[in-house]
Amino acid sequence: MHKKSIASIELTALVHELQFLVDGRISQIYHQNKKELLLQLHASGKGKQLLKIIPGKLLCLTTKKEVQLRPTSFCMQLRKYINSAFIRNIEQQGAERIVVFELEKETKYYLIIELFSKGNIVLTDDKYVIITSLERQIWKDRVVKPYETYVFPEQDVNWKTLTEKELASIVHISDRKNVATTLATGLGFGGVYAEEICVLGGIDSNIVPNDVTKEQITSIYATIKNILKQIKEPQGHIYDEQITPFPLKNEKPKKVMSTYNEAIDMLNPFVKVSPYEQKINALTKMVRNQNEAIENLTEKIELNKHKGERIYENYGSLQKLLDIVKELRKTHDWKDVERELQKENKILKIDLKNKKVLIEL
């Protein structure tokens, strides 16, 4: 599987599942290799738990432990300050790919896990002054090193608290090529979930942002809110190239795990996929999508063929109805036309607003 990191929406699902760790205690800390930290925890009623943290990639519960004989200096510092600390809160920083663990021992600490870009693990005191970090980093707008105050990266749009009016504004002023790209980059959903929001909302993902109607905005907004409800109790839906916390509408998962953490633990972000394998996976997916499109078109052809046959069989009565409507419209308004048409047994519905009549054949 080519997937190497997690998206904002996936992190939200993982954090929901980790809430049972609140009021648990850190019993040991391991630095399994340069890139992976392992927290051994004791959760009330659940016993020993292992939390795997790979900065810049993912975090999840795991059952696998590979302990190095000699802990790193960073690991020793974490043990010094937060071994035996209680976990008082676990939250995602807005919609960013950052998780903050509020810890309590003799005093309060914050363990900050950055899962964006190269990633980092930062321990601060109760005033966010940095005690230690996995890596020292200097950015143009912030510095991550001991004795500096930790500053969260400037937050993009928080899709979890977005109002429908704000969504409309973001979409309509977007200079992206289509609505899917706007959702992916402007709201931080990423390509997979941006496309899925369009599918679930019944929206053409290729619509130019400025052409998106008010009704379509409402549909997109309702879809986002529905997804937010779904990922409060996520499952792990495993596909060829993705692991999602809820099912994708037009794809069949290879496997479904009871929790999203369990599914994410199957990822190995350190395994490199050869260019040839990537190409094979891309072509396989393309063929599968084309076959599905052919099946959908075949179904539509059969349905429309059946409709055409029914229209042909009832051509006389349909022509009669059309003639009635044309004659009535010469001297009557649409309300009168509606009253006359209701006398016909085959009329199921009359839509005056859109000038449509639903007929049973």
PDB file of N, CA and C in Angstrom, residues 112-203:
ATOM      1  N   ILE A 112       3.366  17.329  22.457  1.00  0.00           N
ATOM      2  CA  ILE A 112       2.783  17.773  21.198  1.00  0.00           C
ATOM      3  C   ILE A 112       3.340  16.928  20.052  1.00  0.00           C
ATOM      4  N   ILE A 113       2.446  16.280  19.336  1.00  0.00           N
ATOM      5  CA  ILE A 113       2.836  15.399  18.232  1.00  0.00           C
ATOM      6  C   ILE A 113       2.493  16.090  16.917  1.00  0.00           C
ATOM      7  N   GLU A 114       3.498  16.397  16.112  1.00  0.00           N
ATOM      8  CA  GLU A 114       3.283  17.020  14.812  1.00  0.00           C
ATOM      9  C   GLU A 114       3.328  15.940  13.724  1.00  0.00           C
ATOM     10  N   LEU A 115       2.269  15.825  12.961  1.00  0.00           N
ATOM     11  CA  LEU A 115       2.174  14.788  11.931  1.00  0.00           C
ATOM     12  C   LEU A 115       2.202  15.371  10.519  1.00  0.00           C
ATOM     13  N   PHE A 116       2.521  16.647  10.397  1.00  0.00           N
ATOM     14  CA  PHE A 116       2.614  17.279   9.082  1.00  0.00           C
ATOM     15  C   PHE A 116       4.087  17.401   8.693  1.00  0.00           C
ATOM     16  N   SER A 117       4.343  17.576   7.406  1.00  0.00           N
ATOM     17  CA  SER A 117       5.695  17.787   6.893  1.00  0.00           C
ATOM     18  C   SER A 117       6.659  16.726   7.456  1.00  0.00           C
ATOM     19  N   LYS A 118       7.830  17.150   7.957  1.00  0.00           N
ATOM     20  CA  LYS A 118       8.806  16.214   8.516  1.00  0.00           C
ATOM     21  C   LYS A 118       8.373  15.710   9.894  1.00  0.00           C
ATOM     22  N   GLY A 119       7.499  16.467  10.548  1.00  0.00           N
ATOM     23  CA  GLY A 119       7.000  16.057  11.848  1.00  0.00           C
ATOM     24  C   GLY A 119       7.962  16.340  12.983  1.00  0.00           C
ATOM     25  N   ASN A 120       7.447  16.220  14.213  1.00  0.00           N
ATOM     26  CA  ASN A 120       8.265  16.424  15.404  1.00  0.00           C
ATOM     27  C   ASN A 120       7.485  15.948  16.626  1.00  0.00           C
ATOM     28  N   ILE A 121       8.196  15.748  17.723  1.00  0.00           N
ATOM     29  CA  ILE A 121       7.594  15.462  19.026  1.00  0.00           C
ATOM     30  C   ILE A 121       8.185  16.466  19.995  1.00  0.00           C
ATOM     31  N   VAL A 122       7.309  17.224  20.665  1.00  0.00           N
ATOM     32  CA  VAL A 122       7.777  18.331  21.509  1.00  0.00           C
ATOM     33  C   VAL A 122       7.167  18.210  22.908  1.00  0.00           C
ATOM     34  N   LEU A 123       7.997  18.338  23.922  1.00  0.00           N
ATOM     35  CA  LEU A 123       7.521  18.366  25.301  1.00  0.00           C
ATOM     36  C   LEU A 123       7.691  19.773  25.847  1.00  0.00           C
ATOM     37  N   THR A 124       6.600  20.333  26.404  1.00  0.00           N
ATOM     38  CA  THR A 124       6.654  21.681  26.975  1.00  0.00           C
ATOM     39  C   THR A 124       6.158  21.656  28.425  1.00  0.00           C
ATOM     40  N   ASP A 125       6.409  22.764  29.114  1.00  0.00           N
ATOM     41  CA  ASP A 125       5.837  22.894  30.452  1.00  0.00           C
ATOM     42  C   ASP A 125       4.419  23.428  30.333  1.00  0.00           C
ATOM     43  N   ASP A 126       3.823  23.820  31.467  1.00  0.00           N
ATOM     44  CA  ASP A 126       2.422  24.251  31.464  1.00  0.00           C
ATOM     45  C   ASP A 126       2.209  25.587  30.761  1.00  0.00           C
ATOM     46  N   LYS A 127       3.309  26.296  30.479  1.00  0.00           N
ATOM     47  CA  LYS A 127       3.202  27.577  29.768  1.00  0.00           C
ATOM     48  C   LYS A 127       3.709  27.452  28.327  1.00  0.00           C
ATOM     49  N   TYR A 128       3.828  26.255  27.867  1.00  0.00           N
ATOM     50  CA  TYR A 128       4.271  25.926  26.505  1.00  0.00           C
ATOM     51  C   TYR A 128       5.732  26.324  26.229  1.00  0.00           C
ATOM     52  N   VAL A 129       6.520  26.435  27.273  1.00  0.00           N
ATOM     53  CA  VAL A 129       7.967  26.625  27.080  1.00  0.00           C
ATOM     54  C   VAL A 129       8.572  25.246  26.804  1.00  0.00           C
ATOM     55  N   ILE A 130       9.336  25.148  25.742  1.00  0.00           N
ATOM     56  CA  ILE A 130       9.845  23.855  25.288  1.00  0.00           C
ATOM     57  C   ILE A 130      10.921  23.322  26.238  1.00  0.00           C
ATOM     58  N   ILE A 131      10.718  22.078  26.692  1.00  0.00           N
ATOM     59  CA  ILE A 131      11.703  21.385  27.528  1.00  0.00           C
ATOM     60  C   ILE A 131      12.650  20.582  26.632  1.00  0.00           C
ATOM     61  N   THR A 132      12.071  19.836  25.707  1.00  0.00           N
ATOM     62  CA  THR A 132      12.872  19.047  24.764  1.00  0.00           C
ATOM     63  C   THR A 132      12.032  18.760  23.513  1.00  0.00           C
ATOM     64  N   SER A 133      12.713  18.409  22.443  1.00  0.00           N
ATOM     65  CA  SER A 133      12.027  18.043  21.196  1.00  0.00           C
ATOM     66  C   SER A 133      12.861  16.998  20.473  1.00  0.00           C
ATOM     67  N   LEU A 134      12.202  16.195  19.679  1.00  0.00           N
ATOM     68  CA  LEU A 134      12.911  15.171  18.911  1.00  0.00           C
ATOM     69  C   LEU A 134      13.909  15.823  17.962  1.00  0.00           C
ATOM     70  N   GLU A 135      13.475  16.912  17.323  1.00  0.00           N
ATOM     71  CA  GLU A 135      14.354  17.631  16.406  1.00  0.00           C
ATOM     72  C   GLU A 135      14.273  19.130  16.679  1.00  0.00           C
ATOM     73  N   ARG A 136      15.384  19.800  16.544  1.00  0.00           N
ATOM     74  CA  ARG A 136      15.386  21.262  16.608  1.00  0.00           C
ATOM     75  C   ARG A 136      15.055  21.782  15.208  1.00  0.00           C
ATOM     76  N   GLN A 137      14.090  22.658  15.150  1.00  0.00           N
ATOM     77  CA  GLN A 137      13.651  23.166  13.850  1.00  0.00           C
ATOM     78  C   GLN A 137      13.516  24.681  13.892  1.00  0.00           C
ATOM     79  N   ILE A 138      13.937  25.318  12.815  1.00  0.00           N
ATOM     80  CA  ILE A 138      13.791  26.772  12.701  1.00  0.00           C
ATOM     81  C   ILE A 138      13.010  27.064  11.426  1.00  0.00           C
ATOM     82  N   TRP A 139      11.832  27.642  11.610  1.00  0.00           N
ATOM     83  CA  TRP A 139      10.982  28.043  10.495  1.00  0.00           C
ATOM     84  C   TRP A 139      10.968  29.568  10.456  1.00  0.00           C
ATOM     85  N   LYS A 140      10.443  30.131   9.389  1.00  0.00           N
ATOM     86  CA  LYS A 140      10.441  31.593   9.291  1.00  0.00           C
ATOM     87  C   LYS A 140       9.535  32.252  10.332  1.00  0.00           C
ATOM     88  N   ASP A 141       8.502  31.527  10.803  1.00  0.00           N
ATOM     89  CA  ASP A 141       7.559  32.122  11.750  1.00  0.00           C
ATOM     90  C   ASP A 141       7.597  31.485  13.141  1.00  0.00           C
ATOM     91  N   ARG A 142       8.486  30.490  13.362  1.00  0.00           N
ATOM     92  CA  ARG A 142       8.572  29.876  14.682  1.00  0.00           C
ATOM     93  C   ARG A 142       9.854  29.068  14.821  1.00  0.00           C
ATOM     94  N   VAL A 143      10.271  28.892  16.071  1.00  0.00           N
ATOM     95  CA  VAL A 143      11.491  28.145  16.380  1.00  0.00           C
ATOM     96  C   VAL A 143      11.133  27.040  17.368  1.00  0.00           C
ATOM     97  N   VAL A 144      11.587  25.817  17.074  1.00  0.00           N
ATOM     98  CA  VAL A 144      11.334  24.684  17.966  1.00  0.00           C
ATOM     99  C   VAL A 144      12.666  24.215  18.538  1.00  0.00           C
ATOM    100  N   LYS A 145      12.958  24.649  19.766  1.00  0.00           N
ATOM    101  CA  LYS A 145      14.154  24.207  20.477  1.00  0.00           C
ATOM    102  C   LYS A 145      13.967  24.552  21.955  1.00  0.00           C
ATOM    103  N   PRO A 146      14.736  23.927  22.847  1.00  0.00           N
ATOM    104  CA  PRO A 146      14.564  24.173  24.287  1.00  0.00           C
ATOM    105  C   PRO A 146      14.626  25.647  24.674  1.00  0.00           C
ATOM    106  N   TYR A 147      13.768  25.992  25.651  1.00  0.00           N
ATOM    107  CA  TYR A 147      13.651  27.331  26.254  1.00  0.00           C
ATOM    108  C   TYR A 147      12.877  28.329  25.389  1.00  0.00           C
ATOM    109  N   GLU A 148      12.553  27.946  24.166  1.00  0.00           N
ATOM    110  CA  GLU A 148      11.686  28.781  23.333  1.00  0.00           C
ATOM    111  C   GLU A 148      10.230  28.454  23.668  1.00  0.00           C
ATOM    112  N   THR A 149       9.339  29.432  23.510  1.00  0.00           N
ATOM    113  CA  THR A 149       7.909  29.168  23.685  1.00  0.00           C
ATOM    114  C   THR A 149       7.379  28.490  22.425  1.00  0.00           C
ATOM    115  N   TYR A 150       6.702  27.375  22.628  1.00  0.00           N
ATOM    116  CA  TYR A 150       6.159  26.646  21.468  1.00  0.00           C
ATOM    117  C   TYR A 150       5.006  27.440  20.863  1.00  0.00           C
ATOM    118  N   VAL A 151       5.079  27.648  19.574  1.00  0.00           N
ATOM    119  CA  VAL A 151       4.021  28.355  18.836  1.00  0.00           C
ATOM    120  C   VAL A 151       3.413  27.383  17.834  1.00  0.00           C
ATOM    121  N   PHE A 152       2.103  27.201  17.912  1.00  0.00           N
ATOM    122  CA  PHE A 152       1.433  26.334  16.946  1.00  0.00           C
ATOM    123  C   PHE A 152       1.500  26.974  15.556  1.00  0.00           C
ATOM    124  N   PRO A 153       1.648  26.174  14.511  1.00  0.00           N
ATOM    125  CA  PRO A 153       1.644  26.732  13.158  1.00  0.00           C
ATOM    126  C   PRO A 153       0.340  27.480  12.903  1.00  0.00           C
ATOM    127  N   GLU A 154       0.420  28.504  12.072  1.00  0.00           N
ATOM    128  CA  GLU A 154      -0.780  29.279  11.756  1.00  0.00           C
ATOM    129  C   GLU A 154      -1.855  28.356  11.205  1.00  0.00           C
ATOM    130  N   GLN A 155      -3.020  28.421  11.822  1.00  0.00           N
ATOM    131  CA  GLN A 155      -4.085  27.477  11.490  1.00  0.00           C
ATOM    132  C   GLN A 155      -4.788  27.836  10.199  1.00  0.00           C
ATOM    133  N   ASP A 156      -4.988  26.823   9.357  1.00  0.00           N
ATOM    134  CA  ASP A 156      -5.792  26.993   8.154  1.00  0.00           C
ATOM    135  C   ASP A 156      -7.259  26.916   8.550  1.00  0.00           C
ATOM    136  N   VAL A 157      -8.118  26.726   7.594  1.00  0.00           N
ATOM    137  CA  VAL A 157      -9.557  26.629   7.861  1.00  0.00           C
ATOM    138  C   VAL A 157      -9.847  25.382   8.697  1.00  0.00           C
ATOM    139  N   ASN A 158     -10.671  25.539   9.720  1.00  0.00           N
ATOM    140  CA  ASN A 158     -11.098  24.399  10.528  1.00  0.00           C
ATOM    141  C   ASN A 158     -12.419  23.874   9.985  1.00  0.00           C
ATOM    142  N   TRP A 159     -12.349  22.808   9.197  1.00  0.00           N
ATOM    143  CA  TRP A 159     -13.552  22.280   8.557  1.00  0.00           C
ATOM    144  C   TRP A 159     -14.561  21.726   9.562  1.00  0.00           C
ATOM    145  N   LYS A 160     -14.104  21.448  10.797  1.00  0.00           N
ATOM    146  CA  LYS A 160     -15.001  20.876  11.813  1.00  0.00           C
ATOM    147  C   LYS A 160     -15.959  21.911  12.397  1.00  0.00           C
ATOM    148  N   THR A 161     -15.559  23.191  12.390  1.00  0.00           N
ATOM    149  CA  THR A 161     -16.399  24.239  12.980  1.00  0.00           C
ATOM    150  C   THR A 161     -16.898  25.237  11.933  1.00  0.00           C
ATOM    151  N   LEU A 162     -16.658  24.934  10.683  1.00  0.00           N
ATOM    152  CA  LEU A 162     -17.023  25.810   9.565  1.00  0.00           C
ATOM    153  C   LEU A 162     -18.542  26.003   9.482  1.00  0.00           C
ATOM    154  N   THR A 163     -18.990  27.226   9.224  1.00  0.00           N
ATOM    155  CA  THR A 163     -20.412  27.466   8.983  1.00  0.00           C
ATOM    156  C   THR A 163     -20.689  27.339   7.489  1.00  0.00           C
ATOM    157  N   GLU A 164     -21.954  27.191   7.144  1.00  0.00           N
ATOM    158  CA  GLU A 164     -22.320  27.067   5.729  1.00  0.00           C
ATOM    159  C   GLU A 164     -21.965  28.346   4.960  1.00  0.00           C
ATOM    160  N   LYS A 165     -22.130  29.483   5.616  1.00  0.00           N
ATOM    161  CA  LYS A 165     -21.793  30.766   4.978  1.00  0.00           C
ATOM    162  C   LYS A 165     -20.290  30.860   4.704  1.00  0.00           C
ATOM    163  N   GLU A 166     -19.479  30.418   5.667  1.00  0.00           N
ATOM    164  CA  GLU A 166     -18.018  30.429   5.485  1.00  0.00           C
ATOM    165  C   GLU A 166     -17.598  29.480   4.373  1.00  0.00           C
ATOM    166  N   LEU A 167     -18.251  28.325   4.314  1.00  0.00           N
ATOM    167  CA  LEU A 167     -17.963  27.353   3.247  1.00  0.00           C
ATOM    168  C   LEU A 167     -18.236  27.963   1.880  1.00  0.00           C
ATOM    169  N   ALA A 168     -19.386  28.624   1.749  1.00  0.00           N
ATOM    170  CA  ALA A 168     -19.751  29.256   0.477  1.00  0.00           C
ATOM    171  C   ALA A 168     -18.719  30.298   0.065  1.00  0.00           C
ATOM    172  N   SER A 169     -18.266  31.086   1.034  1.00  0.00           N
ATOM    173  CA  SER A 169     -17.274  32.127   0.744  1.00  0.00           C
ATOM    174  C   SER A 169     -15.962  31.525   0.259  1.00  0.00           C
ATOM    175  N   ILE A 170     -15.498  30.472   0.945  1.00  0.00           N
ATOM    176  CA  ILE A 170     -14.241  29.823   0.577  1.00  0.00           C
ATOM    177  C   ILE A 170     -14.326  29.235  -0.825  1.00  0.00           C
ATOM    178  N   VAL A 171     -15.434  28.589  -1.117  1.00  0.00           N
ATOM    179  CA  VAL A 171     -15.601  27.955  -2.430  1.00  0.00           C
ATOM    180  C   VAL A 171     -15.677  28.997  -3.538  1.00  0.00           C
ATOM    181  N   HIS A 172     -16.485  30.016  -3.340  1.00  0.00           N
ATOM    182  CA  HIS A 172     -16.738  30.982  -4.417  1.00  0.00           C
ATOM    183  C   HIS A 172     -15.555  31.890  -4.735  1.00  0.00           C
ATOM    184  N   ILE A 173     -14.676  32.106  -3.753  1.00  0.00           N
ATOM    185  CA  ILE A 173     -13.508  32.955  -4.039  1.00  0.00           C
ATOM    186  C   ILE A 173     -12.279  32.126  -4.430  1.00  0.00           C
ATOM    187  N   SER A 174     -12.452  30.807  -4.455  1.00  0.00           N
ATOM    188  CA  SER A 174     -11.327  29.933  -4.773  1.00  0.00           C
ATOM    189  C   SER A 174     -10.861  30.110  -6.217  1.00  0.00           C
ATOM    190  N   ASP A 175      -9.555  30.069  -6.421  1.00  0.00           N
ATOM    191  CA  ASP A 175      -9.003  30.139  -7.773  1.00  0.00           C
ATOM    192  C   ASP A 175      -8.562  28.754  -8.254  1.00  0.00           C
ATOM    193  N   ARG A 176      -8.986  27.696  -7.542  1.00  0.00           N
ATOM    194  CA  ARG A 176      -8.663  26.331  -7.953  1.00  0.00           C
ATOM    195  C   ARG A 176      -9.475  25.953  -9.192  1.00  0.00           C
ATOM    196  N   LYS A 177      -9.032  24.894  -9.863  1.00  0.00           N
ATOM    197  CA  LYS A 177      -9.656  24.547 -11.140  1.00  0.00           C
ATOM    198  C   LYS A 177     -11.044  23.949 -10.987  1.00  0.00           C
ATOM    199  N   ASN A 178     -11.343  23.323  -9.839  1.00  0.00           N
ATOM    200  CA  ASN A 178     -12.675  22.751  -9.631  1.00  0.00           C
ATOM    201  C   ASN A 178     -12.991  22.665  -8.142  1.00  0.00           C
ATOM    202  N   VAL A 179     -14.206  22.262  -7.841  1.00  0.00           N
ATOM    203  CA  VAL A 179     -14.660  22.243  -6.447  1.00  0.00           C
ATOM    204  C   VAL A 179     -13.924  21.165  -5.643  1.00  0.00           C
ATOM    205  N   ALA A 180     -13.578  20.035  -6.272  1.00  0.00           N
ATOM    206  CA  ALA A 180     -12.871  18.973  -5.552  1.00  0.00           C
ATOM    207  C   ALA A 180     -11.499  19.450  -5.084  1.00  0.00           C
ATOM    208  N   THR A 181     -10.783  20.151  -5.959  1.00  0.00           N
ATOM    209  CA  THR A 181      -9.458  20.670  -5.587  1.00  0.00           C
ATOM    210  C   THR A 181      -9.576  21.714  -4.490  1.00  0.00           C
ATOM    211  N   THR A 182     -10.642  22.496  -4.528  1.00  0.00           N
ATOM    212  CA  THR A 182     -10.883  23.494  -3.478  1.00  0.00           C
ATOM    213  C   THR A 182     -11.083  22.819  -2.128  1.00  0.00           C
ATOM    214  N   LEU A 183     -11.883  21.756  -2.090  1.00  0.00           N
ATOM    215  CA  LEU A 183     -12.106  21.021  -0.843  1.00  0.00           C
ATOM    216  C   LEU A 183     -10.828  20.341  -0.369  1.00  0.00           C
ATOM    217  N   ALA A 184     -10.045  19.836  -1.326  1.00  0.00           N
ATOM    218  CA  ALA A 184      -8.823  19.103  -0.984  1.00  0.00           C
ATOM    219  C   ALA A 184      -7.764  20.009  -0.374  1.00  0.00           C
ATOM    220  N   THR A 185      -7.540  21.166  -0.999  1.00  0.00           N
ATOM    221  CA  THR A 185      -6.457  22.055  -0.553  1.00  0.00           C
ATOM    222  C   THR A 185      -6.947  23.230   0.283  1.00  0.00           C
ATOM    223  N   GLY A 186      -8.073  23.815  -0.101  1.00  0.00           N
ATOM    224  CA  GLY A 186      -8.579  24.982   0.615  1.00  0.00           C
ATOM    225  C   GLY A 186      -9.140  24.659   1.984  1.00  0.00           C
ATOM    226  N   LEU A 187      -9.699  23.444   2.134  1.00  0.00           N
ATOM    227  CA  LEU A 187     -10.257  23.044   3.423  1.00  0.00           C
ATOM    228  C   LEU A 187      -9.461  21.926   4.082  1.00  0.00           C
ATOM    229  N   GLY A 188      -8.449  21.413   3.377  1.00  0.00           N
ATOM    230  CA  GLY A 188      -7.551  20.435   3.979  1.00  0.00           C
ATOM    231  C   GLY A 188      -8.061  19.013   4.040  1.00  0.00           C
ATOM    232  N   PHE A 189      -9.013  18.637   3.167  1.00  0.00           N
ATOM    233  CA  PHE A 189      -9.539  17.277   3.190  1.00  0.00           C
ATOM    234  C   PHE A 189      -8.633  16.274   2.481  1.00  0.00           C
ATOM    235  N   GLY A 190      -7.802  16.762   1.554  1.00  0.00           N
ATOM    236  CA  GLY A 190      -7.021  15.835   0.747  1.00  0.00           C
ATOM    237  C   GLY A 190      -7.862  15.296  -0.400  1.00  0.00           C
ATOM    238  N   GLY A 191      -7.198  14.748  -1.399  1.00  0.00           N
ATOM    239  CA  GLY A 191      -7.886  14.339  -2.617  1.00  0.00           C
ATOM    240  C   GLY A 191      -8.957  13.284  -2.441  1.00  0.00           C
ATOM    241  N   VAL A 192      -8.667  12.236  -1.669  1.00  0.00           N
ATOM    242  CA  VAL A 192      -9.608  11.124  -1.507  1.00  0.00           C
ATOM    243  C   VAL A 192     -10.923  11.589  -0.892  1.00  0.00           C
ATOM    244  N   TYR A 193     -10.830  12.358   0.188  1.00  0.00           N
ATOM    245  CA  TYR A 193     -12.046  12.772   0.898  1.00  0.00           C
ATOM    246  C   TYR A 193     -12.754  13.923   0.189  1.00  0.00           C
ATOM    247  N   ALA A 194     -12.033  14.749  -0.543  1.00  0.00           N
ATOM    248  CA  ALA A 194     -12.667  15.804  -1.333  1.00  0.00           C
ATOM    249  C   ALA A 194     -13.559  15.181  -2.404  1.00  0.00           C
ATOM    250  N   GLU A 195     -13.029  14.176  -3.100  1.00  0.00           N
ATOM    251  CA  GLU A 195     -13.806  13.470  -4.123  1.00  0.00           C
ATOM    252  C   GLU A 195     -15.005  12.763  -3.496  1.00  0.00           C
ATOM    253  N   GLU A 196     -14.793  12.154  -2.329  1.00  0.00           N
ATOM    254  CA  GLU A 196     -15.870  11.420  -1.665  1.00  0.00           C
ATOM    255  C   GLU A 196     -16.990  12.349  -1.211  1.00  0.00           C
ATOM    256  N   ILE A 197     -16.636  13.549  -0.745  1.00  0.00           N
ATOM    257  CA  ILE A 197     -17.654  14.528  -0.353  1.00  0.00           C
ATOM    258  C   ILE A 197     -18.519  14.890  -1.551  1.00  0.00           C
ATOM    259  N   CYS A 198     -17.888  15.051  -2.711  1.00  0.00           N
ATOM    260  CA  CYS A 198     -18.636  15.352  -3.937  1.00  0.00           C
ATOM    261  C   CYS A 198     -19.563  14.196  -4.303  1.00  0.00           C
ATOM    262  N   VAL A 199     -19.059  12.968  -4.207  1.00  0.00           N
ATOM    263  CA  VAL A 199     -19.866  11.787  -4.532  1.00  0.00           C
ATOM    264  C   VAL A 199     -21.068  11.684  -3.597  1.00  0.00           C
ATOM    265  N   LEU A 200     -20.814  11.784  -2.294  1.00  0.00           N
ATOM    266  CA  LEU A 200     -21.890  11.664  -1.304  1.00  0.00           C
ATOM    267  C   LEU A 200     -22.896  12.806  -1.409  1.00  0.00           C
ATOM    268  N   GLY A 201     -22.409  13.985  -1.811  1.00  0.00           N
ATOM    269  CA  GLY A 201     -23.295  15.144  -1.925  1.00  0.00           C
ATOM    270  C   GLY A 201     -23.978  15.260  -3.276  1.00  0.00           C
ATOM    271  N   GLY A 202     -23.663  14.324  -4.182  1.00  0.00           N
ATOM    272  CA  GLY A 202     -24.278  14.354  -5.514  1.00  0.00           C
ATOM    273  C   GLY A 202     -23.803  15.539  -6.340  1.00  0.00           C
ATOM    274  N   ILE A 203     -22.542  15.923  -6.163  1.00  0.00           N
ATOM    275  CA  ILE A 203     -21.973  17.090  -6.838  1.00  0.00           C
ATOM    276  C   ILE A 203     -20.945  16.647  -7.867  1.00  0.00           C
TER     277      ILE A 203
END
